[in-house]
Short mmCIF file of C-alpha atoms in Angstrom, two decimals:
data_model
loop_
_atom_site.label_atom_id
_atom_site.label_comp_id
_atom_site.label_asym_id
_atom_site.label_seq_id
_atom_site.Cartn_x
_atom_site.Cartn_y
_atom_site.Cartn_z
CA UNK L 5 -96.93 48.02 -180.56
CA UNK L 6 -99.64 50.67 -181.75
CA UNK L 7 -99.42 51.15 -185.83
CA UNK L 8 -100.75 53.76 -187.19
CA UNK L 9 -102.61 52.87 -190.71
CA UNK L 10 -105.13 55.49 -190.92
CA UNK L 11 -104.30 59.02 -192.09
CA UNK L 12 -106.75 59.98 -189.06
CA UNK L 13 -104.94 58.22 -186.58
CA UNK L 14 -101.72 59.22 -187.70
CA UNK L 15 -102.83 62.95 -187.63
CA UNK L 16 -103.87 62.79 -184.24
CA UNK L 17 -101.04 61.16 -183.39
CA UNK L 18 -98.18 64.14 -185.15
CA UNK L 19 -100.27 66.05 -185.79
CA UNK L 20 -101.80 67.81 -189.53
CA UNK L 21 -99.16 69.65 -192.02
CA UNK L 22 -99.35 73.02 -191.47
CA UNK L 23 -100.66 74.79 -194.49
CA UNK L 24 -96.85 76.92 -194.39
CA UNK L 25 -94.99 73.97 -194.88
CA UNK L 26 -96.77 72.84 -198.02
CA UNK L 27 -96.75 76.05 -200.12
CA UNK L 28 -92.79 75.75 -199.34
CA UNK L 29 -93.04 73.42 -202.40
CA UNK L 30 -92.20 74.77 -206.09
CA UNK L 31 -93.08 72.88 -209.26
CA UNK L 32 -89.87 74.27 -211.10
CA UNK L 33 -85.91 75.02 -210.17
CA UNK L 34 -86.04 78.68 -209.06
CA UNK L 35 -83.03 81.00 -209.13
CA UNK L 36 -82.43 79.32 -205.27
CA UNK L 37 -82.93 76.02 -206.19
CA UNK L 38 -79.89 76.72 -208.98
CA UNK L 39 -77.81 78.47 -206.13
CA UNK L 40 -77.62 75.42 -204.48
CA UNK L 41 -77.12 72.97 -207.12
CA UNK L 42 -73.39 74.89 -208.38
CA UNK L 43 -72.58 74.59 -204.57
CA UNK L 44 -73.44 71.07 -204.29
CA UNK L 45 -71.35 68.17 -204.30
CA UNK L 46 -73.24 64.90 -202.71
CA UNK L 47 -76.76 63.46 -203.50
CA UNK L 48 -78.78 60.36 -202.48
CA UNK L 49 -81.46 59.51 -204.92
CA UNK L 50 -84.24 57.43 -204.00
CA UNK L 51 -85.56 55.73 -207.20
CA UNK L 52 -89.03 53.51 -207.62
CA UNK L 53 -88.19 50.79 -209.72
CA UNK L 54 -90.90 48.97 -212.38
CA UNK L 55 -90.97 46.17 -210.01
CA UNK L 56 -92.25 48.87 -207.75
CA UNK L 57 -89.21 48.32 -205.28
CA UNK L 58 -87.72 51.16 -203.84
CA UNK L 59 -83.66 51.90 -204.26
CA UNK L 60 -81.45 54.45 -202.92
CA UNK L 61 -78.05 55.63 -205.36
CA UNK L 62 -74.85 58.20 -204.00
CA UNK L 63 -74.37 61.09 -206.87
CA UNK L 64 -70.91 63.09 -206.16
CA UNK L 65 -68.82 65.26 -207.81
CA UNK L 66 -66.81 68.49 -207.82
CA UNK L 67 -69.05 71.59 -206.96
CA UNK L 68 -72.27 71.64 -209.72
CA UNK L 69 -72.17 67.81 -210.05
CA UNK L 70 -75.86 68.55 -210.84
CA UNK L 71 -75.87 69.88 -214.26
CA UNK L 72 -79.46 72.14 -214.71
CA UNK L 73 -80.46 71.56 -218.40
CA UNK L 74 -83.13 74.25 -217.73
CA UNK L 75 -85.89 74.80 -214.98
CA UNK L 76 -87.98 71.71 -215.33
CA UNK L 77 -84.76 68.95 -215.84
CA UNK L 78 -81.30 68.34 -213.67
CA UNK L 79 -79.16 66.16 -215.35
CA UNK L 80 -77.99 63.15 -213.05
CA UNK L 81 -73.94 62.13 -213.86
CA UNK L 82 -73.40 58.19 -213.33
CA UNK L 83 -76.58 57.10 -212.53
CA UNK L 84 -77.53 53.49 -213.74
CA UNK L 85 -79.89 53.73 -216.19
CA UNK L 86 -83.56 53.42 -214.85
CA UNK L 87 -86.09 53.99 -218.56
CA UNK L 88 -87.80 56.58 -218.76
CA UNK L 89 -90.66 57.54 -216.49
CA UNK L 90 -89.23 56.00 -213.13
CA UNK L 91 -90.31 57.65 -210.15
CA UNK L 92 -87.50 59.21 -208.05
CA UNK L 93 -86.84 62.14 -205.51
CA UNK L 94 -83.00 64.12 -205.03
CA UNK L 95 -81.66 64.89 -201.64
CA UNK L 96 -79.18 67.34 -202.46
CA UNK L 97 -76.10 68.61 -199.84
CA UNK L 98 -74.12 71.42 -199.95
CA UNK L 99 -70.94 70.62 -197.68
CA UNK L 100 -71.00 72.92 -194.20
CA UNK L 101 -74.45 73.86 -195.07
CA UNK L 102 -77.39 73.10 -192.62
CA UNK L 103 -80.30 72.91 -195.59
CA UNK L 104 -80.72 70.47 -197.79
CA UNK L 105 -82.74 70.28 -201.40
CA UNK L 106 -85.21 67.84 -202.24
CA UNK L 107 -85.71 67.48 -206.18
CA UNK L 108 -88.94 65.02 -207.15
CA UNK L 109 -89.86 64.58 -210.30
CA UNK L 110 -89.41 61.23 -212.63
CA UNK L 111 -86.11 60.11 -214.94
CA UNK L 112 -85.73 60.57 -218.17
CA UNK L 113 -82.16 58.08 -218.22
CA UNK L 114 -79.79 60.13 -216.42
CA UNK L 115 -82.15 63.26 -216.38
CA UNK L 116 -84.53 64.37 -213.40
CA UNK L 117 -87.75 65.84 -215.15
CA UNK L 118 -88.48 68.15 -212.05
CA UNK L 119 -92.11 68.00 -210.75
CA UNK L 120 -91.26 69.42 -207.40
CA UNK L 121 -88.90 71.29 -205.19
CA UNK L 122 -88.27 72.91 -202.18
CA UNK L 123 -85.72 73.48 -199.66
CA UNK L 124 -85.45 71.32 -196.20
CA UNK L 125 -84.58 72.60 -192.68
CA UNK L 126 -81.41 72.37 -191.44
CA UNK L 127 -82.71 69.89 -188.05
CA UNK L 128 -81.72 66.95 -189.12
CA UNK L 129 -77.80 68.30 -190.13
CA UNK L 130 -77.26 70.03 -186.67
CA UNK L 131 -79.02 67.35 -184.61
CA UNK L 132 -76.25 65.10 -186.41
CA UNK L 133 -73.51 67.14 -186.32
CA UNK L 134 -72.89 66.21 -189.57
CA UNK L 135 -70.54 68.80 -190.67
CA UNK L 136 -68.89 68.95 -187.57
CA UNK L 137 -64.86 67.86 -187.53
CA UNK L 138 -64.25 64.14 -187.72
CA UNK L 139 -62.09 64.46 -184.46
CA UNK L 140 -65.49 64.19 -183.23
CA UNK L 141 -66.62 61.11 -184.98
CA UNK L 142 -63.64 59.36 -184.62
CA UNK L 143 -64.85 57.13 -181.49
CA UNK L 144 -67.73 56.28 -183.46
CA UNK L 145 -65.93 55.49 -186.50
CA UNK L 146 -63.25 53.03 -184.65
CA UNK L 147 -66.24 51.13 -182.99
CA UNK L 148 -68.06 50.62 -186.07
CA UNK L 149 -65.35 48.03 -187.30
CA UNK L 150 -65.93 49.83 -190.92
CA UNK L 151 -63.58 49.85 -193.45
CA UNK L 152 -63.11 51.62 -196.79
CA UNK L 153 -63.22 48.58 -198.86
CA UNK L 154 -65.73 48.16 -201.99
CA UNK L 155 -65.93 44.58 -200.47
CA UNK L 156 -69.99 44.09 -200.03
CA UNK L 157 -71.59 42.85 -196.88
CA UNK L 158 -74.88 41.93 -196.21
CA UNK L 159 -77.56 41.19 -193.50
CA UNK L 160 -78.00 42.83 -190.00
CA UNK L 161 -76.29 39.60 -188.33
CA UNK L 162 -72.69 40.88 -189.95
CA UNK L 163 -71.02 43.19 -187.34
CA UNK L 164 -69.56 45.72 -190.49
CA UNK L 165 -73.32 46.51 -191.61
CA UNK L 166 -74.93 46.46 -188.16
CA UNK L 167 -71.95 48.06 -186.48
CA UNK L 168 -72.30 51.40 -188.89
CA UNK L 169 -75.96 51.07 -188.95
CA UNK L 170 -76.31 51.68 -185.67
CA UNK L 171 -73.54 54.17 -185.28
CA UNK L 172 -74.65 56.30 -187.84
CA UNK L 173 -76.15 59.86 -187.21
CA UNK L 174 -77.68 61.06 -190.33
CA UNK L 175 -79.99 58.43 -193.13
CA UNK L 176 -82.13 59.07 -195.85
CA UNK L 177 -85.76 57.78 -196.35
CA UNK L 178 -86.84 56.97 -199.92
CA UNK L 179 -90.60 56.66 -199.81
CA UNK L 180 -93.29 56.64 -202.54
CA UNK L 181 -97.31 57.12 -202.51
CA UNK L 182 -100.09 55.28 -203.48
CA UNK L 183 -99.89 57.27 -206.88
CA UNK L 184 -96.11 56.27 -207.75
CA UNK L 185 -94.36 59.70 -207.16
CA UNK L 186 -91.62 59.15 -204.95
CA UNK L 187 -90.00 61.09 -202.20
CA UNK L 188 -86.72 61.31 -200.04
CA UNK L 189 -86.24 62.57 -197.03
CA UNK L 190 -82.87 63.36 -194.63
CA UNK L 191 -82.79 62.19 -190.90
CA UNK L 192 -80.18 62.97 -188.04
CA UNK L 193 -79.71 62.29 -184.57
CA UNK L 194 -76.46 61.98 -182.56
CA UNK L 195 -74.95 58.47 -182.81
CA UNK L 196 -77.92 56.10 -182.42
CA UNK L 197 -80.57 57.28 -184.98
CA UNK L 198 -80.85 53.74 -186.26
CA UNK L 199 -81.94 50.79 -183.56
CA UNK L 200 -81.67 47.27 -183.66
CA UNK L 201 -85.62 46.03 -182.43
CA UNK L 202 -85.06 42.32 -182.65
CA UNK L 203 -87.08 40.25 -184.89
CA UNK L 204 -85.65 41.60 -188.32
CA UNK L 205 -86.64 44.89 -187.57
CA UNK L 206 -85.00 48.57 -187.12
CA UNK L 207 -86.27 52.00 -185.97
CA UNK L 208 -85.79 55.49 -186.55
CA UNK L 209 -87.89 57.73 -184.26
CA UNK L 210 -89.24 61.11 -185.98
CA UNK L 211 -88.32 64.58 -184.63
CA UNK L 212 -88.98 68.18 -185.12
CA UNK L 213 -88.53 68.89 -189.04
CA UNK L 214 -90.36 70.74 -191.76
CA UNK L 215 -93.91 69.12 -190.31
CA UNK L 216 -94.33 68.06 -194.05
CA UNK L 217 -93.89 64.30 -192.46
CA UNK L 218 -94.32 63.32 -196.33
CA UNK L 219 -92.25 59.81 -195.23
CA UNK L 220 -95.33 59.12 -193.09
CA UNK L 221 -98.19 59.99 -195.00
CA UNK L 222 -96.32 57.78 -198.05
CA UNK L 223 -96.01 54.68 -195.79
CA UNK L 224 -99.98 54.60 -195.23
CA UNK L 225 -100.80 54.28 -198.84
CA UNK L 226 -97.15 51.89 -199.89
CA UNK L 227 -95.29 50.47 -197.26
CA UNK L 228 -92.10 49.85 -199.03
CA UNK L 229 -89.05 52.22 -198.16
CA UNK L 230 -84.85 52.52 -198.61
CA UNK L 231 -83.01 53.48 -196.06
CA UNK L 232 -79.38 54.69 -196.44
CA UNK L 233 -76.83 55.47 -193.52
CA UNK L 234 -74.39 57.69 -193.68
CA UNK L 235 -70.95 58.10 -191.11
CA UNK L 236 -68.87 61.26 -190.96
CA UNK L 237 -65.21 60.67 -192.26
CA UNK L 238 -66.52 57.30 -193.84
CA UNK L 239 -67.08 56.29 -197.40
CA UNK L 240 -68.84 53.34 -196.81
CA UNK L 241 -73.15 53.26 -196.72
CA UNK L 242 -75.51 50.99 -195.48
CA UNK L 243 -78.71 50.40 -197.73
CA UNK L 244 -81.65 48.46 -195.39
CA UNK L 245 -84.87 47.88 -197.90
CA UNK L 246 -87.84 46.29 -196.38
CA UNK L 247 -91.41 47.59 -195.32
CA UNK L 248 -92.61 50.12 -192.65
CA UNK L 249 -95.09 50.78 -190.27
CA UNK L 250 -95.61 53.92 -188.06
CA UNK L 251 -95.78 53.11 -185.06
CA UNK L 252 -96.64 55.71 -181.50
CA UNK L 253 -96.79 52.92 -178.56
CA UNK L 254 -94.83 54.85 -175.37
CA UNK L 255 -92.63 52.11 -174.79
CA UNK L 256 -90.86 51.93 -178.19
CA UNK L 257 -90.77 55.88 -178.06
CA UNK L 258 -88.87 55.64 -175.25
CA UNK L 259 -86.08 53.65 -176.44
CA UNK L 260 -85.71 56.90 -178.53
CA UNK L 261 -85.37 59.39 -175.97
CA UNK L 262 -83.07 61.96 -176.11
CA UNK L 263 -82.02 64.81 -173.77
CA UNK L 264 -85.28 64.77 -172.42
CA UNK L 265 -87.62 64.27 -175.44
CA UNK L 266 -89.55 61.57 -176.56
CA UNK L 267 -90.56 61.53 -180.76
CA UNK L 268 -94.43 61.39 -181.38
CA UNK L 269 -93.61 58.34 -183.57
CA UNK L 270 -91.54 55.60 -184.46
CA UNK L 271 -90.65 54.35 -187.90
CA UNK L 272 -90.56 50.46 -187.61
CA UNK L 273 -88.51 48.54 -190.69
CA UNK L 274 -88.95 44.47 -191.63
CA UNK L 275 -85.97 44.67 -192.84
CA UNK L 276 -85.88 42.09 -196.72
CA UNK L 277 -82.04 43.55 -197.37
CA UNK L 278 -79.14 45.07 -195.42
CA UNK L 279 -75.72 46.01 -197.79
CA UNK L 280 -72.86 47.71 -196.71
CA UNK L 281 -70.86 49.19 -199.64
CA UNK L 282 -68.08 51.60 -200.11
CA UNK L 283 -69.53 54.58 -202.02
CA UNK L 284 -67.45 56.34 -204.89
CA UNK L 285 -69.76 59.35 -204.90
CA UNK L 286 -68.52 60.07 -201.51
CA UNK L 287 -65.27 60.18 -201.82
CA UNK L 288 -65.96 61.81 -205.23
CA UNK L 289 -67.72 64.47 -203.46
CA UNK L 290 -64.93 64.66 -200.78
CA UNK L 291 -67.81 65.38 -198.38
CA UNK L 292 -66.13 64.78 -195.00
CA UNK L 293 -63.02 67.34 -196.40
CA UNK L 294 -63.94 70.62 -194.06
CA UNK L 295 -61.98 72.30 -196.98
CA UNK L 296 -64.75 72.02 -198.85
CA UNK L 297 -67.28 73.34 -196.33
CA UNK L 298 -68.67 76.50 -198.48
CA UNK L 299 -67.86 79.95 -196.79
CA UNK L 300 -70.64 81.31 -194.58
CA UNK L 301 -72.92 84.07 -196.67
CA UNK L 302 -72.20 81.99 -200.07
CA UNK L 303 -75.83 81.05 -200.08
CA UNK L 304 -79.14 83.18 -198.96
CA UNK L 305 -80.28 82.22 -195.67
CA UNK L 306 -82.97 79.76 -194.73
CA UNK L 307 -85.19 82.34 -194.40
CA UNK L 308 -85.14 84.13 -197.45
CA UNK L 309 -85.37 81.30 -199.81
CA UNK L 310 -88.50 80.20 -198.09
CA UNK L 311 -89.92 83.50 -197.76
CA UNK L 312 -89.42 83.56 -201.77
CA UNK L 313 -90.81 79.92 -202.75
CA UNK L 314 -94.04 80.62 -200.45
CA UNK L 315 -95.06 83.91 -201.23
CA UNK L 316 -94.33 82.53 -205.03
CA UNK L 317 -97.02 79.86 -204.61
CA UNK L 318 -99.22 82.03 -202.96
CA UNK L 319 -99.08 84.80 -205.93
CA UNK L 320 -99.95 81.47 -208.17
CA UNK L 321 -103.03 80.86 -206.06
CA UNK L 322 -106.59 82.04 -207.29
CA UNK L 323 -107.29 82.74 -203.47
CA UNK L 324 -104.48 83.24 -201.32
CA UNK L 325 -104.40 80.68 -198.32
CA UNK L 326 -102.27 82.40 -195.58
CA UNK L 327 -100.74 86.33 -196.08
CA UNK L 328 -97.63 86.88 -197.90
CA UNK L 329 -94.89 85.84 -195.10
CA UNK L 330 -92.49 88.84 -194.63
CA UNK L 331 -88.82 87.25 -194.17
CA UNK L 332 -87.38 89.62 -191.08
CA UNK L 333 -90.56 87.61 -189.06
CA UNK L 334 -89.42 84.26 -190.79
CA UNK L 335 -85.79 84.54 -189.69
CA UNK L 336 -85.81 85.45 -186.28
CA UNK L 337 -88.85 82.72 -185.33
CA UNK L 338 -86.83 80.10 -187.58
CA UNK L 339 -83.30 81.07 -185.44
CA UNK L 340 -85.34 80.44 -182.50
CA UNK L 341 -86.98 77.47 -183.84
CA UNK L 342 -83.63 75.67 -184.48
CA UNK L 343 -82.30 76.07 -180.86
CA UNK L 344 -85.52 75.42 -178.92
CA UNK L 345 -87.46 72.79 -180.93
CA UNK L 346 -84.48 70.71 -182.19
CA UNK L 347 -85.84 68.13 -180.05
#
């Protein structure tokens, strides 16, 4: 195995964040931002506990289950209550829609005080299939030995929890830095994202994405994570807690492959917890009901939000660091992007 525990050596490895992706970020819920949130249903929220452990919580409702109280707070309905000041970051979905949100900030109780935002690409959702019709996760499903019971089950030896583990095609990653703000990101594969290494310990290879790699450059500086696994047409989650390493050694890469392509790096988890649970929010949310999918054109494209929250943050700069992006270039290079670099 070759870990990565320098920021050097992991930058050489995936290479640096491109200065694009990082003015994608906004400090406050923009118009966009509040788009999404009365379209969205389903959220996993990756807390930081004052033990410093890391937790990941469901959030799902009817459309606008996030209630904005105004641009700097997003009220949180049935979340357990954490104090005040807990570090936590929102992955927010809108059902049949290929972007996510991620919300960061810290909780005020069952309030989000917003510190950042910005929108994520829609990778992860296609490389999943995630929104795709159950017919075509029903093999997956019936192999998995999962059930909808709230009945808990624990440890990677139990076939229910390593059975959907395994199977499952899309996971979050809550993460936090050395500084205590926290993070989440979405990851999605086909069937197989999530692999069984032996000794205690799973993977979960990275691929093309935003090429903020924020999961990453948080494990070098705290290595403590949550991982949650999501099926299609399922309500129940896995939630693996433990520690991470990066990792870039060829051989482990390969176990990743996937129509061709290898990932530049390799998440490795010593897995400390494994529970299998049946999610409310989910079936809350009814997130795997394609009647809910929202209509195409209800939201602006990709394109144009990003267009917006960049050329925002570069207005706010006292020297601008790249030239105002102009969102005709964005959208045809990003339609491109998605069909040629989803691997």
């Amino acid at each position: 195995m070759t870990r990565l525990e320098t920021l050097d050596a992991l930058e050489s490895a995936v290479g640096k964040r491109p200065a694009t992706a990082m003015l994608k970020s906004i400090s406050q819920l923009d118009g966009h931002c509040l788009d999404v949130l009365s379209l969205s249903t389903f959220g996993v929220l990756g807390v930081l506990s004052e033990a410093r452990r890391l937790s990941s919580h469901t959030i799902g409702g009817p459309a606008g289950v996030f209630h904005t109280l105004e641009p700097g707070r997003l009220q949180l309905p049935g979340l357990p209550h954490a104090g005040y000041g807990r570090p936590a970051g929102l992955v927010a979905f809108v059902a049949g829609w290929g972007e996510t949100l991620r919300v960061n900030g810290r909780l005020d109780a069952d309030t989000l005080i917003v510190e950042e935002a910005f929108l994520h690409c829609a990778k992860c959702v296609l490389r999943s299939r995630l929104w795709s019709p159950l017919v075509e996760h029903e093999a997956t499903i019936e192999r998995s030995g999962t059930t909808q019971s709230s009945v808990l089950r624990s440890g990677l030896a139990d076939p229910v929890v390593s059975g959907l583990l395994t199977r499952a095609p899309f996971a979050t990653i809550a993460t936090a830095d050395g500084a205590g703000r926290a993070d989440i990101s979405p990851k999605g594969d086909p069937s197989g994202l999530v692999r069984l290494l032996g000794n205690g310990e799973i993977g979960i290879p990275d691929r093309p994405g935003n090429m903020r790699r924020d999961t990453f450059h948080n494990i070098l500086e705290r290595p403590e994570v949550s991982v949650l696994a999501l099926m299609p047409g399922e309500e129940t989650v896995v939630e693996v807690t433990g520690t991470a390493v990066v990792d870039d050694d060829p051989d482990l890469r390969a176990i990743f492959e996937v129509r061709g392509n290898t990932p530049v790096a390799v998440m490795r988890v010593r897995v400390e917890s494994a529970l299998a649970q049946r999610s409310s929010a989910i079936g809350a949310a009814r997130l795997w009901d394609p009647k809910q999918h929202v209509p195409q054109g209800s939201l602006p494209r990709a394109s144009r939000i990003w267009t917006d929250h960049v050329n925002a943050t570069i207005a706010s700069a006292k020297e601008a660091p790249i030239p105002a992006l102009h969102e005709p270039d964005l959208a045809a290079g990003l339609q491109a992007d998605y069909v040629q670099n989803l691997y």
